């Protein structure tokens, strides 16, 4: 039986060494869990990924919970989730504690100025890759554009969760 | 040189009510955004910048940038960051728990009760629809960020180069792009002639 410590260790390590969000974790998780440790068969792993992407919350936490639950039940799920959360939590806490001088420091400010256009590029690419991977038909793109215009026009008055729910309802009706 | 204070430090003497509010807001964000961290950005901005005015636009995007250079899920990074600056250590714990608990709970429910969940055709159609909404929400953030960006030759080059790499070089980790952009920013600052302070940031609201 896999020990809780080993479970925690794997997810802590992955949480520590992946940058740029949860999606970046998937290849690393696959390498560790499927190939190196052989804890999870490939097919099951892909199922986990598919479900994590269509459930609420960060994909990394979804994945951790899934694997932990499958291997060691409820306690396992809590152990893996904690493992994947703690490295980010600790890192950010340290940064936030010393960050009094964020934009007041010339170099940090310059770093942030150089980084912002990259964030813009990353988000633009995310729009492209999520749309390409997840929207099954051309009128899906049209609907997406329509929703974008709605958000831009009505701004704060629009409940974003209801927008997603309505989009899901639309999917039920029109996607085959 | 801008002298804007990034963070309004109320940490340490944040009222308990605010800490509970932090938990609640991040719980809602965690529970109602499907599709991972990027899908959460717009809702976070709604709550943190527009509704509660805890952060200015610029501060929010700075945090978003930093969340991408630090390890771990962006949603967790943002929650910890905002939680700490608004509610101290307890605030950061509560905000992080808030954004994580829905993700853990929903997976346990699915693993226990609905193992065939993802093969259900209605689930698949519903999700395809949700993606349509998610794409629109991320596109909204792209437009907002593009509008706020101080467009200079340097920032245009950084953005265009990053896009080129993302579209044409596959399997590149975002961390290298982020660090590269940041280092270019530092280099530009280092080679800037003395005494020419950059123009004050746009005060878009």
Short mmCIF file of C-alpha atoms in Angstrom, two decimals:
data_model
loop_
_atom_site.label_atom_id
_atom_site.label_comp_id
_atom_site.label_asym_id
_atom_site.label_seq_id
_atom_site.Cartn_x
_atom_site.Cartn_y
_atom_site.Cartn_z
CA UNK A 1 0.00 0.00 0.00
CA UNK A 2 1.22 3.47 -0.84
CA UNK A 3 2.06 5.48 2.27
CA UNK A 4 0.48 8.86 2.93
CA UNK A 5 3.94 10.34 3.13
CA UNK A 6 4.82 9.11 -0.36
CA UNK A 7 1.54 10.49 -1.72
CA UNK A 8 2.14 13.82 -0.05
CA UNK A 9 5.73 13.89 -1.30
CA UNK A 10 4.85 13.35 -4.96
CA UNK A 11 2.22 16.08 -5.00
CA UNK A 12 4.30 18.48 -2.94
CA UNK A 13 7.15 18.05 -5.41
CA UNK A 14 4.91 18.65 -8.38
CA UNK A 15 3.32 21.65 -6.70
CA UNK A 16 6.80 23.02 -6.04
CA UNK A 17 8.21 22.61 -9.51
CA UNK A 18 5.44 23.60 -11.89
CA UNK A 19 5.11 27.17 -12.92
CA UNK A 20 2.43 28.92 -14.91
CA UNK A 21 -0.60 27.19 -13.47
CA UNK A 22 -2.23 23.82 -13.14
CA UNK A 23 -2.30 22.90 -16.82
CA UNK A 24 1.50 22.81 -16.75
CA UNK A 25 1.30 20.09 -14.10
CA UNK A 26 -0.43 17.50 -16.22
CA UNK A 27 2.62 16.25 -18.17
CA UNK A 28 4.65 16.10 -14.94
CA UNK A 29 1.92 14.23 -13.11
CA UNK A 30 1.71 11.80 -15.98
CA UNK A 31 5.44 11.17 -15.90
CA UNK A 32 5.48 10.56 -12.17
CA UNK A 33 2.20 8.75 -11.56
CA UNK A 34 1.84 6.75 -14.76
CA UNK A 35 5.40 6.12 -15.89
CA UNK A 36 7.83 6.31 -12.97
CA UNK A 37 5.70 5.10 -10.07
CA UNK A 38 3.04 3.22 -12.07
CA UNK A 39 0.40 4.08 -9.46
CA UNK A 40 -2.25 4.97 -12.03
CA UNK A 41 -2.84 3.30 -15.42
CA UNK A 42 -2.71 5.63 -18.41
CA UNK A 43 -6.38 5.24 -19.33
CA UNK A 44 -7.53 6.10 -15.84
CA UNK A 45 -5.15 9.05 -15.77
CA UNK A 46 -6.67 10.47 -18.95
CA UNK A 47 -10.13 10.05 -17.40
CA UNK A 48 -8.97 12.04 -14.38
CA UNK A 49 -7.70 14.81 -16.63
CA UNK A 50 -10.93 14.93 -18.61
CA UNK A 51 -13.05 15.15 -15.46
CA UNK A 52 -10.76 17.72 -13.82
CA UNK A 53 -11.19 19.97 -16.79
CA UNK A 54 -14.97 19.96 -16.60
CA UNK A 55 -15.38 20.35 -12.85
CA UNK A 56 -15.17 23.54 -10.79
CA UNK A 57 -11.89 24.58 -9.25
CA UNK A 58 -8.22 24.56 -10.17
CA UNK A 59 -7.36 21.55 -12.35
CA UNK A 60 -4.31 20.73 -10.21
CA UNK A 61 -6.41 20.35 -7.07
CA UNK A 62 -9.03 18.30 -8.92
CA UNK A 63 -6.30 15.96 -10.14
CA UNK A 64 -4.68 15.66 -6.73
CA UNK A 65 -7.99 14.86 -5.06
CA UNK A 66 -8.80 12.25 -7.68
CA UNK A 67 -5.49 10.42 -7.45
CA UNK A 68 -5.42 10.60 -3.66
CA UNK A 69 -8.94 9.27 -3.39
CA UNK A 70 -8.33 6.40 -5.80
CA UNK A 71 -5.15 5.31 -4.05
CA UNK A 72 -5.92 5.88 -0.36
CA UNK A 73 -9.55 6.99 0.00
CA UNK A 74 -10.74 10.15 1.69
CA UNK A 75 -7.62 10.73 3.79
CA UNK A 76 -5.51 10.18 0.69
CA UNK A 77 -7.51 12.84 -1.13
CA UNK A 78 -6.92 15.37 1.61
CA UNK A 79 -3.21 14.49 1.82
CA UNK A 80 -2.60 14.93 -1.93
CA UNK A 81 -4.65 18.13 -2.13
CA UNK A 82 -2.74 19.63 0.76
CA UNK A 83 0.49 18.50 -0.87
CA UNK A 84 -0.24 20.30 -4.11
CA UNK A 85 -1.49 23.47 -2.40
CA UNK A 86 1.21 23.96 0.23
CA UNK A 87 4.18 24.91 -2.00
CA UNK A 88 2.23 27.74 -3.67
CA UNK A 89 0.80 28.83 -0.36
CA UNK A 90 4.20 29.01 1.33
CA UNK A 91 5.92 30.72 -1.62
CA UNK A 92 3.26 33.38 -1.96
CA UNK A 93 3.13 33.98 1.78
CA UNK A 94 6.87 34.64 1.79
CA UNK A 95 6.62 36.97 -1.20
CA UNK A 96 3.62 38.81 0.25
CA UNK A 97 5.43 39.30 3.55
CA UNK A 98 8.43 40.97 1.96
CA UNK A 99 6.50 42.69 -0.82
CA UNK A 100 6.04 46.05 0.85
CA UNK A 101 8.32 47.54 -1.76
CA UNK A 102 6.72 45.99 -4.85
CA UNK A 103 6.19 48.92 -7.19
CA UNK A 104 8.33 51.24 -5.15
CA UNK A 105 11.44 49.30 -6.08
CA UNK A 106 12.73 50.41 -9.46
CA UNK A 107 13.93 46.97 -10.52
CA UNK A 108 10.88 45.06 -9.40
CA UNK A 109 8.76 47.60 -11.19
CA UNK A 110 10.84 47.18 -14.36
CA UNK A 111 10.53 43.40 -14.05
CA UNK A 112 6.76 43.66 -13.73
CA UNK A 113 6.58 46.03 -16.70
CA UNK A 114 8.47 43.52 -18.81
CA UNK A 115 6.35 40.65 -17.59
CA UNK A 116 2.93 42.16 -18.25
CA UNK A 117 3.08 41.90 -22.07
CA UNK A 118 3.99 38.21 -21.63
CA UNK A 119 0.93 37.64 -19.44
CA UNK A 120 -1.14 39.26 -22.17
CA UNK A 121 0.41 36.91 -24.73
CA UNK A 122 -0.19 33.87 -22.50
CA UNK A 123 -3.84 34.76 -22.03
CA UNK A 124 -4.29 35.37 -25.75
CA UNK A 125 -2.81 31.98 -26.45
CA UNK A 126 -5.06 30.43 -23.78
CA UNK A 127 -8.11 31.82 -25.58
CA UNK A 128 -6.89 30.24 -28.80
CA UNK A 129 -5.96 26.85 -27.39
CA UNK A 130 -9.02 26.46 -25.15
CA UNK A 131 -11.31 27.44 -28.02
CA UNK A 132 -9.60 25.09 -30.43
CA UNK A 133 -9.61 22.19 -28.00
CA UNK A 134 -13.10 22.64 -26.59
CA UNK A 135 -15.48 24.32 -29.03
CA UNK A 136 -16.84 21.66 -31.40
CA UNK A 137 -18.44 23.74 -34.16
CA UNK A 138 -18.10 27.08 -35.90
CA UNK A 139 -21.24 28.53 -34.40
CA UNK A 140 -19.68 27.86 -31.03
CA UNK A 141 -17.17 30.56 -31.93
CA UNK A 142 -19.99 32.86 -32.99
CA UNK A 143 -21.75 32.26 -29.67
CA UNK A 144 -18.49 32.97 -27.86
CA UNK A 145 -18.13 36.27 -29.67
CA UNK A 146 -21.74 37.10 -28.80
CA UNK A 147 -21.09 36.44 -25.11
CA UNK A 148 -17.95 38.57 -25.26
CA UNK A 149 -19.96 41.47 -26.65
CA UNK A 150 -22.62 40.98 -23.97
CA UNK A 151 -19.98 41.10 -21.23
CA UNK A 152 -18.43 44.22 -22.75
CA UNK A 153 -21.80 45.93 -23.10
CA UNK A 154 -23.38 45.09 -19.76
CA UNK A 155 -20.20 44.83 -17.70
CA UNK A 156 -20.80 44.57 -13.99
CA UNK A 157 -24.53 44.02 -14.30
CA UNK A 158 -23.94 40.60 -15.82
CA UNK A 159 -23.64 37.68 -13.40
CA UNK A 160 -20.67 35.75 -14.73
CA UNK A 161 -21.78 32.45 -13.24
CA UNK A 162 -25.18 32.73 -14.88
CA UNK A 163 -23.38 33.49 -18.15
CA UNK A 164 -21.50 30.19 -17.86
CA UNK A 165 -24.66 28.36 -16.90
CA UNK A 166 -26.53 29.83 -19.86
CA UNK A 167 -23.64 28.91 -22.14
CA UNK A 168 -23.81 25.35 -20.81
CA UNK A 169 -27.56 25.30 -21.45
CA UNK A 170 -26.92 26.49 -24.98
CA UNK A 171 -24.43 23.64 -25.34
CA UNK A 172 -27.10 21.13 -24.31
CA UNK A 173 -29.38 22.46 -27.01
CA UNK A 174 -27.07 22.93 -29.95
CA UNK A 175 -24.00 20.71 -29.69
CA UNK A 176 -24.32 17.25 -31.14
CA UNK B 1 9.28 56.43 -11.28
CA UNK B 2 5.84 55.64 -10.07
CA UNK B 3 5.49 55.61 -6.35
CA UNK B 4 2.18 53.84 -6.16
CA UNK B 5 1.85 51.59 -3.19
CA UNK B 6 1.00 48.16 -4.45
CA UNK B 7 -0.79 46.81 -1.50
CA UNK B 8 -3.05 48.42 1.00
CA UNK B 9 -1.84 46.67 4.11
CA UNK B 10 -4.63 45.99 6.45
CA UNK B 11 -2.99 42.73 7.38
CA UNK B 12 -2.68 42.06 11.07
CA UNK B 13 -5.68 44.07 12.10
CA UNK B 14 -8.23 42.79 9.66
CA UNK B 15 -11.62 42.25 11.22
CA UNK B 16 -12.85 38.68 11.44
CA UNK B 17 -15.79 39.62 9.25
CA UNK B 18 -13.45 40.53 6.43
CA UNK B 19 -11.58 37.26 6.81
CA UNK B 20 -14.81 35.32 6.56
CA UNK B 21 -15.75 37.41 3.53
CA UNK B 22 -12.42 36.44 1.95
CA UNK B 23 -13.25 32.79 2.49
CA UNK B 24 -16.71 33.24 1.04
CA UNK B 25 -15.60 35.16 -2.05
CA UNK B 26 -12.91 32.65 -2.93
CA UNK B 27 -15.28 29.78 -2.19
CA UNK B 28 -17.74 31.22 -4.71
CA UNK B 29 -14.95 31.74 -7.24
CA UNK B 30 -13.72 28.18 -6.69
CA UNK B 31 -17.20 26.70 -6.88
CA UNK B 32 -18.52 28.53 -9.90
CA UNK B 33 -15.70 28.64 -12.38
CA UNK B 34 -15.19 25.63 -14.54
CA UNK B 35 -12.09 25.15 -16.64
CA UNK B 36 -9.26 25.98 -14.25
CA UNK B 37 -7.41 29.07 -13.13
CA UNK B 38 -7.59 31.20 -16.28
CA UNK B 39 -11.36 30.94 -16.23
CA UNK B 40 -11.37 32.45 -12.72
CA UNK B 41 -9.55 35.66 -13.56
CA UNK B 42 -12.55 37.67 -14.72
CA UNK B 43 -14.66 36.69 -11.72
CA UNK B 44 -11.76 37.48 -9.37
CA UNK B 45 -11.40 40.90 -10.95
CA UNK B 46 -15.13 41.53 -10.57
CA UNK B 47 -15.07 40.82 -6.87
CA UNK B 48 -11.66 42.10 -5.83
CA UNK B 49 -11.34 45.20 -8.00
CA UNK B 50 -14.81 46.25 -9.04
CA UNK B 51 -17.08 45.21 -6.20
CA UNK B 52 -14.95 45.43 -3.05
CA UNK B 53 -12.22 47.81 -4.28
CA UNK B 54 -9.56 45.90 -2.38
CA UNK B 55 -7.15 46.17 -5.30
CA UNK B 56 -6.57 48.65 -8.05
CA UNK B 57 -6.55 47.42 -11.64
CA UNK B 58 -2.78 47.63 -11.81
CA UNK B 59 -2.28 45.82 -8.53
CA UNK B 60 -4.57 43.05 -9.65
CA UNK B 61 -2.62 42.50 -12.86
CA UNK B 62 0.69 42.70 -11.02
CA UNK B 63 -0.48 39.93 -8.72
CA UNK B 64 -1.64 37.93 -11.70
CA UNK B 65 1.83 38.31 -13.22
CA UNK B 66 3.56 37.25 -10.03
CA UNK B 67 1.19 34.29 -9.69
CA UNK B 68 2.64 32.98 -12.92
CA UNK B 69 6.28 33.18 -11.85
CA UNK B 70 5.64 31.37 -8.60
CA UNK B 71 4.99 27.63 -8.43
CA UNK B 72 1.55 26.13 -8.25
CA UNK B 73 -1.99 26.74 -9.49
CA UNK B 74 -2.70 30.39 -10.35
CA UNK B 75 -5.97 30.33 -8.41
CA UNK B 76 -4.22 29.23 -5.22
CA UNK B 77 -1.49 31.83 -5.69
CA UNK B 78 -4.01 34.60 -6.16
CA UNK B 79 -6.08 33.47 -3.19
CA UNK B 80 -3.07 33.31 -0.88
CA UNK B 81 -1.80 36.67 -2.07
CA UNK B 82 -5.07 38.56 -1.79
CA UNK B 83 -5.95 36.73 1.42
CA UNK B 84 -2.71 37.79 3.06
CA UNK B 85 -2.76 41.40 1.94
CA UNK B 86 -6.40 41.85 2.93
CA UNK B 87 -6.65 39.64 5.98
CA UNK B 88 -3.24 38.63 7.26
CA UNK B 89 -2.10 35.05 7.67
CA UNK B 90 -5.53 33.85 8.74
CA UNK B 91 -7.01 35.63 5.72
CA UNK B 92 -4.59 33.85 3.41
CA UNK B 93 -5.39 30.46 4.95
CA UNK B 94 -9.12 31.08 4.64
CA UNK B 95 -8.97 32.39 1.07
CA UNK B 96 -6.81 29.44 -0.01
CA UNK B 97 -9.15 26.96 1.67
CA UNK B 98 -12.09 28.74 0.09
CA UNK B 99 -10.80 28.36 -3.45
CA UNK B 100 -9.69 24.75 -2.85
CA UNK B 101 -12.59 23.18 -0.95
CA UNK B 102 -15.07 23.15 -3.87
CA UNK B 103 -12.48 21.47 -6.11
CA UNK B 104 -11.81 18.74 -3.54
CA UNK B 105 -15.47 18.25 -2.64
CA UNK B 106 -16.76 17.97 -6.20
CA UNK B 107 -14.14 15.39 -7.15
CA UNK B 108 -14.86 13.25 -4.10
CA UNK B 109 -18.59 13.34 -4.89
CA UNK B 110 -17.90 12.34 -8.49
CA UNK B 111 -15.42 9.61 -7.55
CA UNK B 112 -17.83 8.14 -5.01
CA UNK B 113 -21.19 8.51 -6.72
CA UNK B 114 -20.73 9.20 -10.43
CA UNK B 115 -17.82 7.24 -11.83
CA UNK B 116 -19.31 7.40 -15.35
CA UNK B 117 -19.76 11.16 -15.13
CA UNK B 118 -17.65 12.25 -18.05
CA UNK B 119 -19.03 9.70 -20.51
CA UNK B 120 -22.52 11.10 -20.16
CA UNK B 121 -23.40 12.79 -23.43
CA UNK B 122 -25.36 15.57 -21.71
CA UNK B 123 -22.40 16.34 -19.49
CA UNK B 124 -20.21 16.57 -22.57
CA UNK B 125 -22.60 18.92 -24.37
CA UNK B 126 -23.06 21.07 -21.31
CA UNK B 127 -19.31 21.36 -20.91
CA UNK B 128 -18.79 22.23 -24.56
CA UNK B 129 -21.26 25.07 -23.98
CA UNK B 130 -19.50 26.20 -20.82
CA UNK B 131 -16.22 26.39 -22.75
CA UNK B 132 -17.88 28.83 -25.13
CA UNK B 133 -18.56 31.06 -22.12
CA UNK B 134 -15.10 30.53 -20.62
CA UNK B 135 -13.42 31.55 -23.88
CA UNK B 136 -15.49 34.74 -23.95
CA UNK B 137 -14.53 35.52 -20.34
CA UNK B 138 -10.81 35.06 -20.92
CA UNK B 139 -11.09 37.13 -24.10
CA UNK B 140 -12.65 39.90 -21.98
CA UNK B 141 -9.58 39.85 -19.74
CA UNK B 142 -7.30 39.92 -22.79
CA UNK B 143 -9.05 43.05 -24.10
CA UNK B 144 -8.98 44.71 -20.69
CA UNK B 145 -5.31 43.97 -20.17
CA UNK B 146 -4.48 45.08 -23.72
CA UNK B 147 -6.27 48.37 -23.13
CA UNK B 148 -4.43 48.99 -19.87
CA UNK B 149 -1.02 47.99 -21.17
CA UNK B 150 1.43 50.86 -21.58
CA UNK B 151 2.22 50.21 -25.23
CA UNK B 152 5.81 51.11 -25.98
CA UNK B 153 8.16 49.65 -28.58
CA UNK B 154 9.58 47.38 -25.90
CA UNK B 155 6.24 46.06 -24.69
CA UNK B 156 5.04 45.49 -28.27
CA UNK B 157 8.19 43.53 -29.07
CA UNK B 158 7.90 41.46 -25.88
CA UNK B 159 4.24 40.67 -26.53
CA UNK B 160 4.75 39.84 -30.21
CA UNK B 161 7.79 37.66 -29.51
CA UNK B 162 5.93 35.76 -26.78
CA UNK B 163 2.96 35.19 -29.08
CA UNK B 164 5.29 33.99 -31.82
CA UNK B 165 6.97 31.53 -29.50
CA UNK B 166 3.66 30.28 -28.10
CA UNK B 167 2.11 29.71 -31.50
CA UNK B 168 5.13 28.31 -33.31
CA UNK B 169 7.31 26.62 -30.72
CA UNK B 170 5.31 23.93 -28.99
CA UNK B 171 5.80 22.72 -25.45
CA UNK B 172 7.40 25.86 -24.14
CA UNK B 173 6.92 26.43 -20.43
CA UNK B 174 5.32 29.80 -19.61
CA UNK B 175 7.93 30.37 -16.90
CA UNK B 176 10.69 30.98 -19.47
CA UNK B 177 8.60 33.53 -21.34
CA UNK B 178 7.66 35.29 -18.11
CA UNK B 179 11.24 35.40 -16.85
CA UNK B 180 12.47 36.48 -20.29
CA UNK B 181 9.98 39.35 -20.40
CA UNK B 182 10.89 40.41 -16.89
CA UNK B 183 14.61 40.37 -17.66
CA UNK B 184 14.07 42.44 -20.79
CA UNK B 185 12.17 44.90 -18.61
CA UNK B 186 15.12 45.08 -16.21
CA UNK B 187 17.63 45.43 -19.05
CA UNK B 188 15.66 48.30 -20.55
CA UNK B 189 15.57 50.02 -17.18
CA UNK B 190 19.32 49.49 -16.72
CA UNK B 191 20.25 51.01 -20.07
CA UNK B 192 17.85 53.88 -19.85
CA UNK B 193 19.65 57.26 -19.81
CA UNK B 194 19.57 58.89 -16.39
CA UNK B 195 16.97 61.45 -15.54
CA UNK B 196 14.36 60.35 -18.06
CA UNK B 197 11.65 59.07 -15.82
CA UNK B 198 9.00 57.04 -17.62
CA UNK B 199 5.71 58.75 -18.22
CA UNK B 200 3.30 58.30 -15.36
CA UNK B 201 1.00 55.33 -15.77
CA UNK B 202 -2.33 55.86 -17.42
CA UNK B 203 -4.89 56.51 -14.79
CA UNK B 204 -7.55 54.44 -16.48
CA UNK B 205 -10.23 53.45 -14.04
#
